[in-house]
mmCIF file with all atom_site columns, C-alpha atoms in Angstrom:
data_model
loop_
_atom_site.group_PDB
_atom_site.id
_atom_site.type_symbol
_atom_site.label_atom_id
_atom_site.label_alt_id
_atom_site.label_comp_id
_atom_site.label_asym_id
_atom_site.label_entity_id
_atom_site.label_seq_id
_atom_site.pdbx_PDB_ins_code
_atom_site.Cartn_x
_atom_site.Cartn_y
_atom_site.Cartn_z
_atom_site.occupancy
_atom_site.B_iso_or_equiv
_atom_site.pdbx_formal_charge
_atom_site.auth_seq_id
_atom_site.auth_comp_id
_atom_site.auth_asym_id
_atom_site.auth_atom_id
_atom_site.pdbx_PDB_model_num
ATOM 1   C CA . UNK R 1 1   ? -122.166 35.385 162.275 1.00 0.00 ? 567 UNK R CA 1
ATOM 2   C CA . UNK R 1 2   ? -122.969 38.045 164.881 1.00 0.00 ? 568 UNK R CA 1
ATOM 3   C CA . UNK R 1 3   ? -120.421 36.752 167.272 1.00 0.00 ? 569 UNK R CA 1
ATOM 4   C CA . UNK R 1 4   ? -117.781 36.860 164.448 1.00 0.00 ? 570 UNK R CA 1
ATOM 5   C CA . UNK R 1 5   ? -118.608 40.333 163.656 1.00 0.00 ? 571 UNK R CA 1
ATOM 6   C CA . UNK R 1 6   ? -118.258 41.298 167.234 1.00 0.00 ? 572 UNK R CA 1
ATOM 7   C CA . UNK R 1 7   ? -114.854 39.692 167.443 1.00 0.00 ? 573 UNK R CA 1
ATOM 8   C CA . UNK R 1 8   ? -113.818 41.633 164.243 1.00 0.00 ? 574 UNK R CA 1
ATOM 9   C CA . UNK R 1 9   ? -115.062 44.942 165.550 1.00 0.00 ? 575 UNK R CA 1
ATOM 10  C CA . UNK R 1 10  ? -113.086 44.353 168.921 1.00 0.00 ? 576 UNK R CA 1
ATOM 11  C CA . UNK R 1 11  ? -109.936 43.444 167.065 1.00 0.00 ? 577 UNK R CA 1
ATOM 12  C CA . UNK R 1 12  ? -110.110 46.353 164.740 1.00 0.00 ? 578 UNK R CA 1
ATOM 13  C CA . UNK R 1 13  ? -110.718 48.819 167.580 1.00 0.00 ? 579 UNK R CA 1
ATOM 14  C CA . UNK R 1 14  ? -107.965 47.427 169.543 1.00 0.00 ? 580 UNK R CA 1
ATOM 15  C CA . UNK R 1 15  ? -105.658 47.985 166.587 1.00 0.00 ? 581 UNK R CA 1
ATOM 16  C CA . UNK R 1 16  ? -106.695 51.570 166.160 1.00 0.00 ? 582 UNK R CA 1
ATOM 17  C CA . UNK R 1 17  ? -109.606 51.453 163.734 1.00 0.00 ? 583 UNK R CA 1
ATOM 18  C CA . UNK R 1 18  ? -112.381 53.965 164.053 1.00 0.00 ? 584 UNK R CA 1
ATOM 19  C CA . UNK R 1 19  ? -115.470 52.825 165.765 1.00 0.00 ? 585 UNK R CA 1
ATOM 20  C CA . UNK R 1 20  ? -118.061 53.717 163.128 1.00 0.00 ? 586 UNK R CA 1
ATOM 21  C CA . UNK R 1 21  ? -120.184 51.991 160.582 1.00 0.00 ? 587 UNK R CA 1
ATOM 22  C CA . UNK R 1 22  ? -117.442 51.686 158.195 1.00 0.00 ? 588 UNK R CA 1
ATOM 23  C CA . UNK R 1 23  ? -115.648 49.115 160.502 1.00 0.00 ? 589 UNK R CA 1
ATOM 24  C CA . UNK R 1 24  ? -118.876 47.161 160.752 1.00 0.00 ? 590 UNK R CA 1
ATOM 25  C CA . UNK R 1 25  ? -119.239 47.245 156.963 1.00 0.00 ? 591 UNK R CA 1
ATOM 26  C CA . UNK R 1 26  ? -115.760 46.084 156.317 1.00 0.00 ? 592 UNK R CA 1
ATOM 27  C CA . UNK R 1 27  ? -116.455 43.029 158.714 1.00 0.00 ? 593 UNK R CA 1
ATOM 28  C CA . UNK R 1 28  ? -119.488 42.198 156.851 1.00 0.00 ? 594 UNK R CA 1
ATOM 29  C CA . UNK R 1 29  ? -117.656 42.331 153.540 1.00 0.00 ? 595 UNK R CA 1
ATOM 30  C CA . UNK R 1 30  ? -114.958 40.128 154.925 1.00 0.00 ? 596 UNK R CA 1
ATOM 31  C CA . UNK R 1 31  ? -117.558 37.582 156.210 1.00 0.00 ? 597 UNK R CA 1
ATOM 32  C CA . UNK R 1 32  ? -119.179 37.559 152.768 1.00 0.00 ? 598 UNK R CA 1
ATOM 33  C CA . UNK R 1 33  ? -115.730 36.578 151.354 1.00 0.00 ? 599 UNK R CA 1
ATOM 34  C CA . UNK R 1 34  ? -115.302 33.755 153.851 1.00 0.00 ? 600 UNK R CA 1
ATOM 35  C CA . UNK R 1 35  ? -118.734 32.516 152.919 1.00 0.00 ? 601 UNK R CA 1
ATOM 36  C CA . UNK R 1 36  ? -118.114 32.274 149.171 1.00 0.00 ? 602 UNK R CA 1
ATOM 37  C CA . UNK R 1 37  ? -119.870 29.141 147.752 1.00 0.00 ? 603 UNK R CA 1
ATOM 38  C CA . UNK R 1 38  ? -116.607 27.562 146.377 1.00 0.00 ? 604 UNK R CA 1
ATOM 39  C CA . UNK R 1 39  ? -115.163 27.344 149.864 1.00 0.00 ? 605 UNK R CA 1
ATOM 40  C CA . UNK R 1 40  ? -115.430 24.066 151.718 1.00 0.00 ? 606 UNK R CA 1
ATOM 41  C CA . UNK R 1 41  ? -112.582 24.333 154.243 1.00 0.00 ? 607 UNK R CA 1
ATOM 42  C CA . UNK R 1 42  ? -111.444 27.971 154.046 1.00 0.00 ? 608 UNK R CA 1
ATOM 43  C CA . UNK R 1 43  ? -114.875 29.032 155.483 1.00 0.00 ? 609 UNK R CA 1
ATOM 44  C CA . UNK R 1 44  ? -115.947 30.988 158.642 1.00 0.00 ? 610 UNK R CA 1
ATOM 45  C CA . UNK R 1 45  ? -115.420 27.680 160.596 1.00 0.00 ? 611 UNK R CA 1
ATOM 46  C CA . UNK R 1 46  ? -111.750 27.815 159.740 1.00 0.00 ? 612 UNK R CA 1
ATOM 47  C CA . UNK R 1 47  ? -111.488 31.558 160.653 1.00 0.00 ? 613 UNK R CA 1
ATOM 48  C CA . UNK R 1 48  ? -113.186 30.787 163.956 1.00 0.00 ? 614 UNK R CA 1
ATOM 49  C CA . UNK R 1 49  ? -110.775 28.018 164.573 1.00 0.00 ? 615 UNK R CA 1
ATOM 50  C CA . UNK R 1 50  ? -107.703 30.203 163.904 1.00 0.00 ? 616 UNK R CA 1
ATOM 51  C CA . UNK R 1 51  ? -109.150 33.169 166.073 1.00 0.00 ? 617 UNK R CA 1
ATOM 52  C CA . UNK R 1 52  ? -109.794 30.580 168.925 1.00 0.00 ? 618 UNK R CA 1
ATOM 53  C CA . UNK R 1 53  ? -106.295 29.482 168.987 1.00 0.00 ? 619 UNK R CA 1
ATOM 54  C CA . UNK R 1 54  ? -105.117 33.052 168.932 1.00 0.00 ? 620 UNK R CA 1
ATOM 55  C CA . UNK R 1 55  ? -107.397 33.970 171.819 1.00 0.00 ? 621 UNK R CA 1
ATOM 56  C CA . UNK R 1 56  ? -106.397 30.903 173.831 1.00 0.00 ? 622 UNK R CA 1
ATOM 57  C CA . UNK R 1 57  ? -102.735 31.682 173.493 1.00 0.00 ? 623 UNK R CA 1
ATOM 58  C CA . UNK R 1 58  ? -102.846 35.550 173.292 1.00 0.00 ? 624 UNK R CA 1
ATOM 59  C CA . UNK R 1 59  ? -100.296 35.694 176.090 1.00 0.00 ? 625 UNK R CA 1
ATOM 60  C CA . UNK R 1 60  ? -97.665  34.294 173.653 1.00 0.00 ? 626 UNK R CA 1
ATOM 61  C CA . UNK R 1 61  ? -98.069  37.157 171.174 1.00 0.00 ? 627 UNK R CA 1
ATOM 62  C CA . UNK R 1 62  ? -96.413  40.416 171.198 1.00 0.00 ? 628 UNK R CA 1
ATOM 63  C CA . UNK R 1 63  ? -99.622  42.078 169.778 1.00 0.00 ? 629 UNK R CA 1
ATOM 64  C CA . UNK R 1 64  ? -102.462 39.717 169.799 1.00 0.00 ? 630 UNK R CA 1
ATOM 65  C CA . UNK R 1 65  ? -104.722 42.287 168.192 1.00 0.00 ? 631 UNK R CA 1
ATOM 66  C CA . UNK R 1 66  ? -102.633 42.440 165.211 1.00 0.00 ? 632 UNK R CA 1
ATOM 67  C CA . UNK R 1 67  ? -102.433 38.615 165.056 1.00 0.00 ? 633 UNK R CA 1
ATOM 68  C CA . UNK R 1 68  ? -106.269 38.554 165.134 1.00 0.00 ? 634 UNK R CA 1
ATOM 69  C CA . UNK R 1 69  ? -106.514 41.132 162.296 1.00 0.00 ? 635 UNK R CA 1
ATOM 70  C CA . UNK R 1 70  ? -104.088 38.991 160.218 1.00 0.00 ? 636 UNK R CA 1
ATOM 71  C CA . UNK R 1 71  ? -106.303 35.949 160.912 1.00 0.00 ? 637 UNK R CA 1
ATOM 72  C CA . UNK R 1 72  ? -109.186 37.736 159.577 1.00 0.00 ? 638 UNK R CA 1
ATOM 73  C CA . UNK R 1 73  ? -107.436 38.565 156.269 1.00 0.00 ? 639 UNK R CA 1
ATOM 74  C CA . UNK R 1 74  ? -105.067 35.566 155.815 1.00 0.00 ? 640 UNK R CA 1
ATOM 75  C CA . UNK R 1 75  ? -107.580 33.737 153.438 1.00 0.00 ? 641 UNK R CA 1
ATOM 76  C CA . UNK R 1 76  ? -109.891 36.514 152.802 1.00 0.00 ? 642 UNK R CA 1
ATOM 77  C CA . UNK R 1 77  ? -109.002 36.136 149.160 1.00 0.00 ? 643 UNK R CA 1
ATOM 78  C CA . UNK R 1 78  ? -109.130 32.425 148.242 1.00 0.00 ? 644 UNK R CA 1
ATOM 79  C CA . UNK R 1 79  ? -109.331 31.304 144.579 1.00 0.00 ? 645 UNK R CA 1
ATOM 80  C CA . UNK R 1 80  ? -108.252 27.587 144.215 1.00 0.00 ? 646 UNK R CA 1
ATOM 81  C CA . UNK R 1 81  ? -107.335 28.300 140.529 1.00 0.00 ? 647 UNK R CA 1
ATOM 82  C CA . UNK R 1 82  ? -104.800 30.928 141.580 1.00 0.00 ? 648 UNK R CA 1
ATOM 83  C CA . UNK R 1 83  ? -101.118 30.131 140.935 1.00 0.00 ? 649 UNK R CA 1
ATOM 84  C CA . UNK R 1 84  ? -98.321  30.227 143.589 1.00 0.00 ? 650 UNK R CA 1
ATOM 85  C CA . UNK R 1 85  ? -98.917  32.659 146.583 1.00 0.00 ? 651 UNK R CA 1
ATOM 86  C CA . UNK R 1 86  ? -101.261 34.936 144.717 1.00 0.00 ? 652 UNK R CA 1
ATOM 87  C CA . UNK R 1 87  ? -104.035 34.415 147.256 1.00 0.00 ? 653 UNK R CA 1
ATOM 88  C CA . UNK R 1 88  ? -101.825 35.375 150.068 1.00 0.00 ? 654 UNK R CA 1
ATOM 89  C CA . UNK R 1 89  ? -100.524 38.502 148.141 1.00 0.00 ? 655 UNK R CA 1
ATOM 90  C CA . UNK R 1 90  ? -103.957 39.600 147.338 1.00 0.00 ? 656 UNK R CA 1
ATOM 91  C CA . UNK R 1 91  ? -105.156 39.004 150.804 1.00 0.00 ? 657 UNK R CA 1
ATOM 92  C CA . UNK R 1 92  ? -102.249 41.220 152.165 1.00 0.00 ? 658 UNK R CA 1
ATOM 93  C CA . UNK R 1 93  ? -103.142 43.936 149.695 1.00 0.00 ? 659 UNK R CA 1
ATOM 94  C CA . UNK R 1 94  ? -106.738 43.734 150.645 1.00 0.00 ? 660 UNK R CA 1
ATOM 95  C CA . UNK R 1 95  ? -105.700 44.114 154.368 1.00 0.00 ? 661 UNK R CA 1
ATOM 96  C CA . UNK R 1 96  ? -103.632 47.139 153.585 1.00 0.00 ? 662 UNK R CA 1
ATOM 97  C CA . UNK R 1 97  ? -106.435 48.748 151.652 1.00 0.00 ? 663 UNK R CA 1
ATOM 98  C CA . UNK R 1 98  ? -109.243 48.097 154.197 1.00 0.00 ? 664 UNK R CA 1
ATOM 99  C CA . UNK R 1 99  ? -107.220 48.855 157.329 1.00 0.00 ? 665 UNK R CA 1
ATOM 100 C CA . UNK R 1 100 ? -105.816 52.096 155.964 1.00 0.00 ? 666 UNK R CA 1
ATOM 101 C CA . UNK R 1 101 ? -109.234 53.161 154.957 1.00 0.00 ? 667 UNK R CA 1
ATOM 102 C CA . UNK R 1 102 ? -110.403 52.479 158.521 1.00 0.00 ? 668 UNK R CA 1
ATOM 103 C CA . UNK R 1 103 ? -107.751 54.602 160.064 1.00 0.00 ? 669 UNK R CA 1
ATOM 104 C CA . UNK R 1 104 ? -105.539 51.911 161.417 1.00 0.00 ? 670 UNK R CA 1
ATOM 105 C CA . UNK R 1 105 ? -102.020 53.318 161.960 1.00 0.00 ? 671 UNK R CA 1
ATOM 106 C CA . UNK R 1 106 ? -99.551  52.671 159.096 1.00 0.00 ? 672 UNK R CA 1
ATOM 107 C CA . UNK R 1 107 ? -97.083  50.577 161.140 1.00 0.00 ? 673 UNK R CA 1
ATOM 108 C CA . UNK R 1 108 ? -99.854  48.350 162.200 1.00 0.00 ? 674 UNK R CA 1
ATOM 109 C CA . UNK R 1 109 ? -101.235 47.970 158.779 1.00 0.00 ? 675 UNK R CA 1
ATOM 110 C CA . UNK R 1 110 ? -97.661  46.973 157.515 1.00 0.00 ? 676 UNK R CA 1
ATOM 111 C CA . UNK R 1 111 ? -97.421  44.320 160.377 1.00 0.00 ? 677 UNK R CA 1
ATOM 112 C CA . UNK R 1 112 ? -100.773 42.859 159.475 1.00 0.00 ? 678 UNK R CA 1
ATOM 113 C CA . UNK R 1 113 ? -99.601  42.663 155.832 1.00 0.00 ? 679 UNK R CA 1
ATOM 114 C CA . UNK R 1 114 ? -96.384  40.995 156.804 1.00 0.00 ? 680 UNK R CA 1
ATOM 115 C CA . UNK R 1 115 ? -98.254  38.444 158.871 1.00 0.00 ? 681 UNK R CA 1
ATOM 116 C CA . UNK R 1 116 ? -100.568 37.607 156.087 1.00 0.00 ? 682 UNK R CA 1
ATOM 117 C CA . UNK R 1 117 ? -97.815  37.015 153.740 1.00 0.00 ? 683 UNK R CA 1
ATOM 118 C CA . UNK R 1 118 ? -96.188  34.495 156.111 1.00 0.00 ? 684 UNK R CA 1
ATOM 119 C CA . UNK R 1 119 ? -99.084  32.176 155.710 1.00 0.00 ? 685 UNK R CA 1
ATOM 120 C CA . UNK R 1 120 ? -97.898  31.464 152.142 1.00 0.00 ? 686 UNK R CA 1
ATOM 121 C CA . UNK R 1 121 ? -95.024  29.252 153.284 1.00 0.00 ? 687 UNK R CA 1
ATOM 122 C CA . UNK R 1 122 ? -95.405  29.207 157.048 1.00 0.00 ? 688 UNK R CA 1
ATOM 123 C CA . UNK R 1 123 ? -91.736  29.920 157.458 1.00 0.00 ? 689 UNK R CA 1
ATOM 124 C CA . UNK R 1 124 ? -91.120  32.121 160.557 1.00 0.00 ? 690 UNK R CA 1
ATOM 125 C CA . UNK R 1 125 ? -87.974  33.626 161.791 1.00 0.00 ? 691 UNK R CA 1
ATOM 126 C CA . UNK R 1 126 ? -86.727  32.887 165.261 1.00 0.00 ? 692 UNK R CA 1
ATOM 127 C CA . UNK R 1 127 ? -88.154  35.339 167.783 1.00 0.00 ? 693 UNK R CA 1
ATOM 128 C CA . UNK R 1 128 ? -91.267  36.291 165.718 1.00 0.00 ? 694 UNK R CA 1
ATOM 129 C CA . UNK R 1 129 ? -93.891  35.405 168.263 1.00 0.00 ? 695 UNK R CA 1
ATOM 130 C CA . UNK R 1 130 ? -96.684  36.926 166.332 1.00 0.00 ? 696 UNK R CA 1
ATOM 131 C CA . UNK R 1 131 ? -95.749  35.247 163.008 1.00 0.00 ? 697 UNK R CA 1
ATOM 132 C CA . UNK R 1 132 ? -95.499  31.944 164.986 1.00 0.00 ? 698 UNK R CA 1
ATOM 133 C CA . UNK R 1 133 ? -98.839  32.249 166.678 1.00 0.00 ? 699 UNK R CA 1
ATOM 134 C CA . UNK R 1 134 ? -100.656 33.042 163.287 1.00 0.00 ? 700 UNK R CA 1
ATOM 135 C CA . UNK R 1 135 ? -98.908  30.213 161.510 1.00 0.00 ? 701 UNK R CA 1
ATOM 136 C CA . UNK R 1 136 ? -99.380  27.702 164.307 1.00 0.00 ? 702 UNK R CA 1
ATOM 137 C CA . UNK R 1 137 ? -103.159 28.604 164.541 1.00 0.00 ? 703 UNK R CA 1
ATOM 138 C CA . UNK R 1 138 ? -103.438 28.367 160.680 1.00 0.00 ? 704 UNK R CA 1
ATOM 139 C CA . UNK R 1 139 ? -101.935 24.887 160.768 1.00 0.00 ? 705 UNK R CA 1
ATOM 140 C CA . UNK R 1 140 ? -103.630 23.649 163.902 1.00 0.00 ? 706 UNK R CA 1
ATOM 141 C CA . UNK R 1 141 ? -105.969 21.368 161.897 1.00 0.00 ? 707 UNK R CA 1
ATOM 142 C CA . UNK R 1 142 ? -102.976 19.178 160.918 1.00 0.00 ? 708 UNK R CA 1
ATOM 143 C CA . UNK R 1 143 ? -102.866 18.044 164.618 1.00 0.00 ? 709 UNK R CA 1
ATOM 144 C CA . UNK R 1 144 ? -106.605 17.198 164.743 1.00 0.00 ? 710 UNK R CA 1
ATOM 145 C CA . UNK R 1 145 ? -107.873 13.703 165.511 1.00 0.00 ? 711 UNK R CA 1
ATOM 146 C CA . UNK R 1 146 ? -107.559 11.511 162.599 1.00 0.00 ? 712 UNK R CA 1
ATOM 147 C CA . UNK R 1 147 ? -111.364 11.524 161.576 1.00 0.00 ? 713 UNK R CA 1
ATOM 148 C CA . UNK R 1 148 ? -111.336 15.324 161.734 1.00 0.00 ? 714 UNK R CA 1
ATOM 149 C CA . UNK R 1 149 ? -108.247 15.510 159.755 1.00 0.00 ? 715 UNK R CA 1
ATOM 150 C CA . UNK R 1 150 ? -109.790 13.248 157.020 1.00 0.00 ? 716 UNK R CA 1
ATOM 151 C CA . UNK R 1 151 ? -112.808 15.680 156.814 1.00 0.00 ? 717 UNK R CA 1
ATOM 152 C CA . UNK R 1 152 ? -110.304 18.542 156.353 1.00 0.00 ? 718 UNK R CA 1
ATOM 153 C CA . UNK R 1 153 ? -108.486 16.696 153.548 1.00 0.00 ? 719 UNK R CA 1
ATOM 154 C CA . UNK R 1 154 ? -111.879 15.838 151.880 1.00 0.00 ? 720 UNK R CA 1
ATOM 155 C CA . UNK R 1 155 ? -112.898 19.463 152.068 1.00 0.00 ? 721 UNK R CA 1
ATOM 156 C CA . UNK R 1 156 ? -109.746 20.593 150.371 1.00 0.00 ? 722 UNK R CA 1
ATOM 157 C CA . UNK R 1 157 ? -110.343 18.107 147.675 1.00 0.00 ? 723 UNK R CA 1
ATOM 158 C CA . UNK R 1 158 ? -113.851 19.569 146.980 1.00 0.00 ? 724 UNK R CA 1
ATOM 159 C CA . UNK R 1 159 ? -112.247 23.028 146.780 1.00 0.00 ? 725 UNK R CA 1
ATOM 160 C CA . UNK R 1 160 ? -110.106 21.656 143.987 1.00 0.00 ? 726 UNK R CA 1
ATOM 161 C CA . UNK R 1 161 ? -112.877 19.739 142.268 1.00 0.00 ? 727 UNK R CA 1
ATOM 162 C CA . UNK R 1 162 ? -111.865 21.293 139.014 1.00 0.00 ? 728 UNK R CA 1
ATOM 163 C CA . UNK R 1 163 ? -108.504 19.574 139.099 1.00 0.00 ? 729 UNK R CA 1
ATOM 164 C CA . UNK R 1 164 ? -108.269 16.054 137.661 1.00 0.00 ? 730 UNK R CA 1
ATOM 165 C CA . UNK R 1 165 ? -107.433 13.343 140.154 1.00 0.00 ? 731 UNK R CA 1
ATOM 166 C CA . UNK R 1 166 ? -103.834 12.646 138.951 1.00 0.00 ? 732 UNK R CA 1
ATOM 167 C CA . UNK R 1 167 ? -102.987 16.277 138.950 1.00 0.00 ? 733 UNK R CA 1
ATOM 168 C CA . UNK R 1 168 ? -104.523 16.915 142.424 1.00 0.00 ? 734 UNK R CA 1
ATOM 169 C CA . UNK R 1 169 ? -102.688 13.974 143.882 1.00 0.00 ? 735 UNK R CA 1
ATOM 170 C CA . UNK R 1 170 ? -99.448  15.181 142.586 1.00 0.00 ? 736 UNK R CA 1
ATOM 171 C CA . UNK R 1 171 ? -100.080 18.796 143.732 1.00 0.00 ? 737 UNK R CA 1
ATOM 172 C CA . UNK R 1 172 ? -101.371 17.905 147.097 1.00 0.00 ? 738 UNK R CA 1
ATOM 173 C CA . UNK R 1 173 ? -98.465  15.527 147.724 1.00 0.00 ? 739 UNK R CA 1
ATOM 174 C CA . UNK R 1 174 ? -96.015  18.301 146.799 1.00 0.00 ? 740 UNK R CA 1
ATOM 175 C CA . UNK R 1 175 ? -97.743  20.564 149.519 1.00 0.00 ? 741 UNK R CA 1
ATOM 176 C CA . UNK R 1 176 ? -97.609  17.767 152.132 1.00 0.00 ? 742 UNK R CA 1
ATOM 177 C CA . UNK R 1 177 ? -94.004  16.968 151.281 1.00 0.00 ? 743 UNK R CA 1
ATOM 178 C CA . UNK R 1 178 ? -93.183  20.696 151.739 1.00 0.00 ? 744 UNK R CA 1
ATOM 179 C CA . UNK R 1 179 ? -94.934  20.767 155.100 1.00 0.00 ? 745 UNK R CA 1
ATOM 180 C CA . UNK R 1 180 ? -92.894  17.691 156.307 1.00 0.00 ? 746 UNK R CA 1
ATOM 181 C CA . UNK R 1 181 ? -89.788  19.315 155.127 1.00 0.00 ? 747 UNK R CA 1
ATOM 182 C CA . UNK R 1 182 ? -90.256  22.250 157.498 1.00 0.00 ? 748 UNK R CA 1
ATOM 183 C CA . UNK R 1 183 ? -87.880  22.005 160.567 1.00 0.00 ? 749 UNK R CA 1
ATOM 184 C CA . UNK R 1 184 ? -91.031  22.182 162.655 1.00 0.00 ? 750 UNK R CA 1
ATOM 185 C CA . UNK R 1 185 ? -94.734  22.595 161.800 1.00 0.00 ? 751 UNK R CA 1
ATOM 186 C CA . UNK R 1 186 ? -95.408  24.413 165.017 1.00 0.00 ? 752 UNK R CA 1
ATOM 187 C CA . UNK R 1 187 ? -93.070  26.970 166.579 1.00 0.00 ? 753 UNK R CA 1
ATOM 188 C CA . UNK R 1 188 ? -94.449  27.958 169.944 1.00 0.00 ? 754 UNK R CA 1
ATOM 189 C CA . UNK R 1 189 ? -93.390  25.501 172.569 1.00 0.00 ? 755 UNK R CA 1
ATOM 190 C CA . UNK R 1 190 ? -96.781  24.972 174.367 1.00 0.00 ? 756 UNK R CA 1
ATOM 191 C CA . UNK R 1 191 ? -98.294  24.063 170.979 1.00 0.00 ? 757 UNK R CA 1
ATOM 192 C CA . UNK R 1 192 ? -95.423  22.228 169.421 1.00 0.00 ? 758 UNK R CA 1
ATOM 193 C CA . UNK R 1 193 ? -95.330  19.855 172.405 1.00 0.00 ? 759 UNK R CA 1
ATOM 194 C CA . UNK R 1 194 ? -98.871  18.841 171.966 1.00 0.00 ? 760 UNK R CA 1
ATOM 195 C CA . UNK R 1 195 ? -99.340  19.139 168.137 1.00 0.00 ? 761 UNK R CA 1
ATOM 196 C CA . UNK R 1 196 ? -96.038  18.238 166.280 1.00 0.00 ? 762 UNK R CA 1
ATOM 197 C CA . UNK R 1 197 ? -96.289  14.476 166.551 1.00 0.00 ? 763 UNK R CA 1
ATOM 198 C CA . UNK R 1 198 ? -99.916  14.008 165.801 1.00 0.00 ? 764 UNK R CA 1
ATOM 199 C CA . UNK R 1 199 ? -99.722  16.503 162.868 1.00 0.00 ? 765 UNK R CA 1
ATOM 200 C CA . UNK R 1 200 ? -96.704  14.777 161.287 1.00 0.00 ? 766 UNK R CA 1
ATOM 201 C CA . UNK R 1 201 ? -98.503  11.445 161.683 1.00 0.00 ? 767 UNK R CA 1
ATOM 202 C CA . UNK R 1 202 ? -101.717 12.821 159.842 1.00 0.00 ? 768 UNK R CA 1
ATOM 203 C CA . UNK R 1 203 ? -99.620  14.358 157.060 1.00 0.00 ? 769 UNK R CA 1
ATOM 204 C CA . UNK R 1 204 ? -97.637  11.281 156.538 1.00 0.00 ? 770 UNK R CA 1
ATOM 205 C CA . UNK R 1 205 ? -100.758 9.204  156.436 1.00 0.00 ? 771 UNK R CA 1
ATOM 206 C CA . UNK R 1 206 ? -102.480 11.376 153.894 1.00 0.00 ? 772 UNK R CA 1
ATOM 207 C CA . UNK R 1 207 ? -99.322  11.504 151.802 1.00 0.00 ? 773 UNK R CA 1
ATOM 208 C CA . UNK R 1 208 ? -99.110  7.671  151.696 1.00 0.00 ? 774 UNK R CA 1
ATOM 209 C CA . UNK R 1 209 ? -102.662 7.510  150.629 1.00 0.00 ? 775 UNK R CA 1
ATOM 210 C CA . UNK R 1 210 ? -102.057 9.921  147.721 1.00 0.00 ? 776 UNK R CA 1
ATOM 211 C CA . UNK R 1 211 ? -98.902  8.328  146.443 1.00 0.00 ? 777 UNK R CA 1
ATOM 212 C CA . UNK R 1 212 ? -99.648  4.598  147.359 1.00 0.00 ? 778 UNK R CA 1
ATOM 213 C CA . UNK R 1 213 ? -96.378  4.391  149.219 1.00 0.00 ? 779 UNK R CA 1
ATOM 214 C CA . UNK R 1 214 ? -96.011  3.077  152.854 1.00 0.00 ? 780 UNK R CA 1
ATOM 215 C CA . UNK R 1 215 ? -95.918  5.711  155.603 1.00 0.00 ? 781 UNK R CA 1
ATOM 216 C CA . UNK R 1 216 ? -92.450  6.815  156.504 1.00 0.00 ? 782 UNK R CA 1
ATOM 217 C CA . UNK R 1 217 ? -92.178  7.218  160.141 1.00 0.00 ? 783 UNK R CA 1
ATOM 218 C CA . UNK R 1 218 ? -88.867  9.150  159.853 1.00 0.00 ? 784 UNK R CA 1
#
C-alpha cells in the first residue's frame, strides 16, 4: 500500500493539493475504501491497473494528473446493492468534498467530478482525451487474456453474491449488452487498435454463457 499512497500524494500535489498530513490521511482513507471486505474486483488491484494504464499513456491526456485523481475516486464508493449510477454519483461527491478540503483549485475539482461521472456509462464525447483515457483504463480488463477475463467475471459474481442466480444473469447480461452496443469500447487509437477485438470477443463469450445462446460474432 505504500507505493499506492506515494502515487496518490504525487497526483494530488500535481493537481494543486497541499503537501501536508491532510493529503496523506485522505489517501489512507481512500485506500481503506478500496480495501472494503465486500469488494472482490473493485479492489486496490483494479485501482493499480487503472493507474498503470493512465501512466503508460499519460501523453494522450490533456491533464494526466487530473485523470489520475479521477481514477482514485471513480470506484471509491462501491456498494453492489446501490441502484443505477448511485455509486458514481456518490464517488463524484466524495471527490468534490475531499479535494476541496485539500485546497485543489475549484476548476480542477469540477473536472475530476466530471470524469468520475463518465464511468457510469463510459460514453465519452469526441475530443475528450481525459475522459477517453479514464474510461479506456477502467475497461481495460475487458481485453485481458481469456483466463484473466474469467477471473474478473467470477470476482464480479462474488461482489453480487446477494443476488439470486437468475436475477444476476439477467442483470449482468444487460450490462454486457449495453457494452456491446457502444460504438466503441475504447476510444484512444493506440488502445483501441489492440483492445477492441479481444474485448468484444470476451464480452460476447461471457454473454453467451449467461444466456445459453451461441456467440454472435457480429
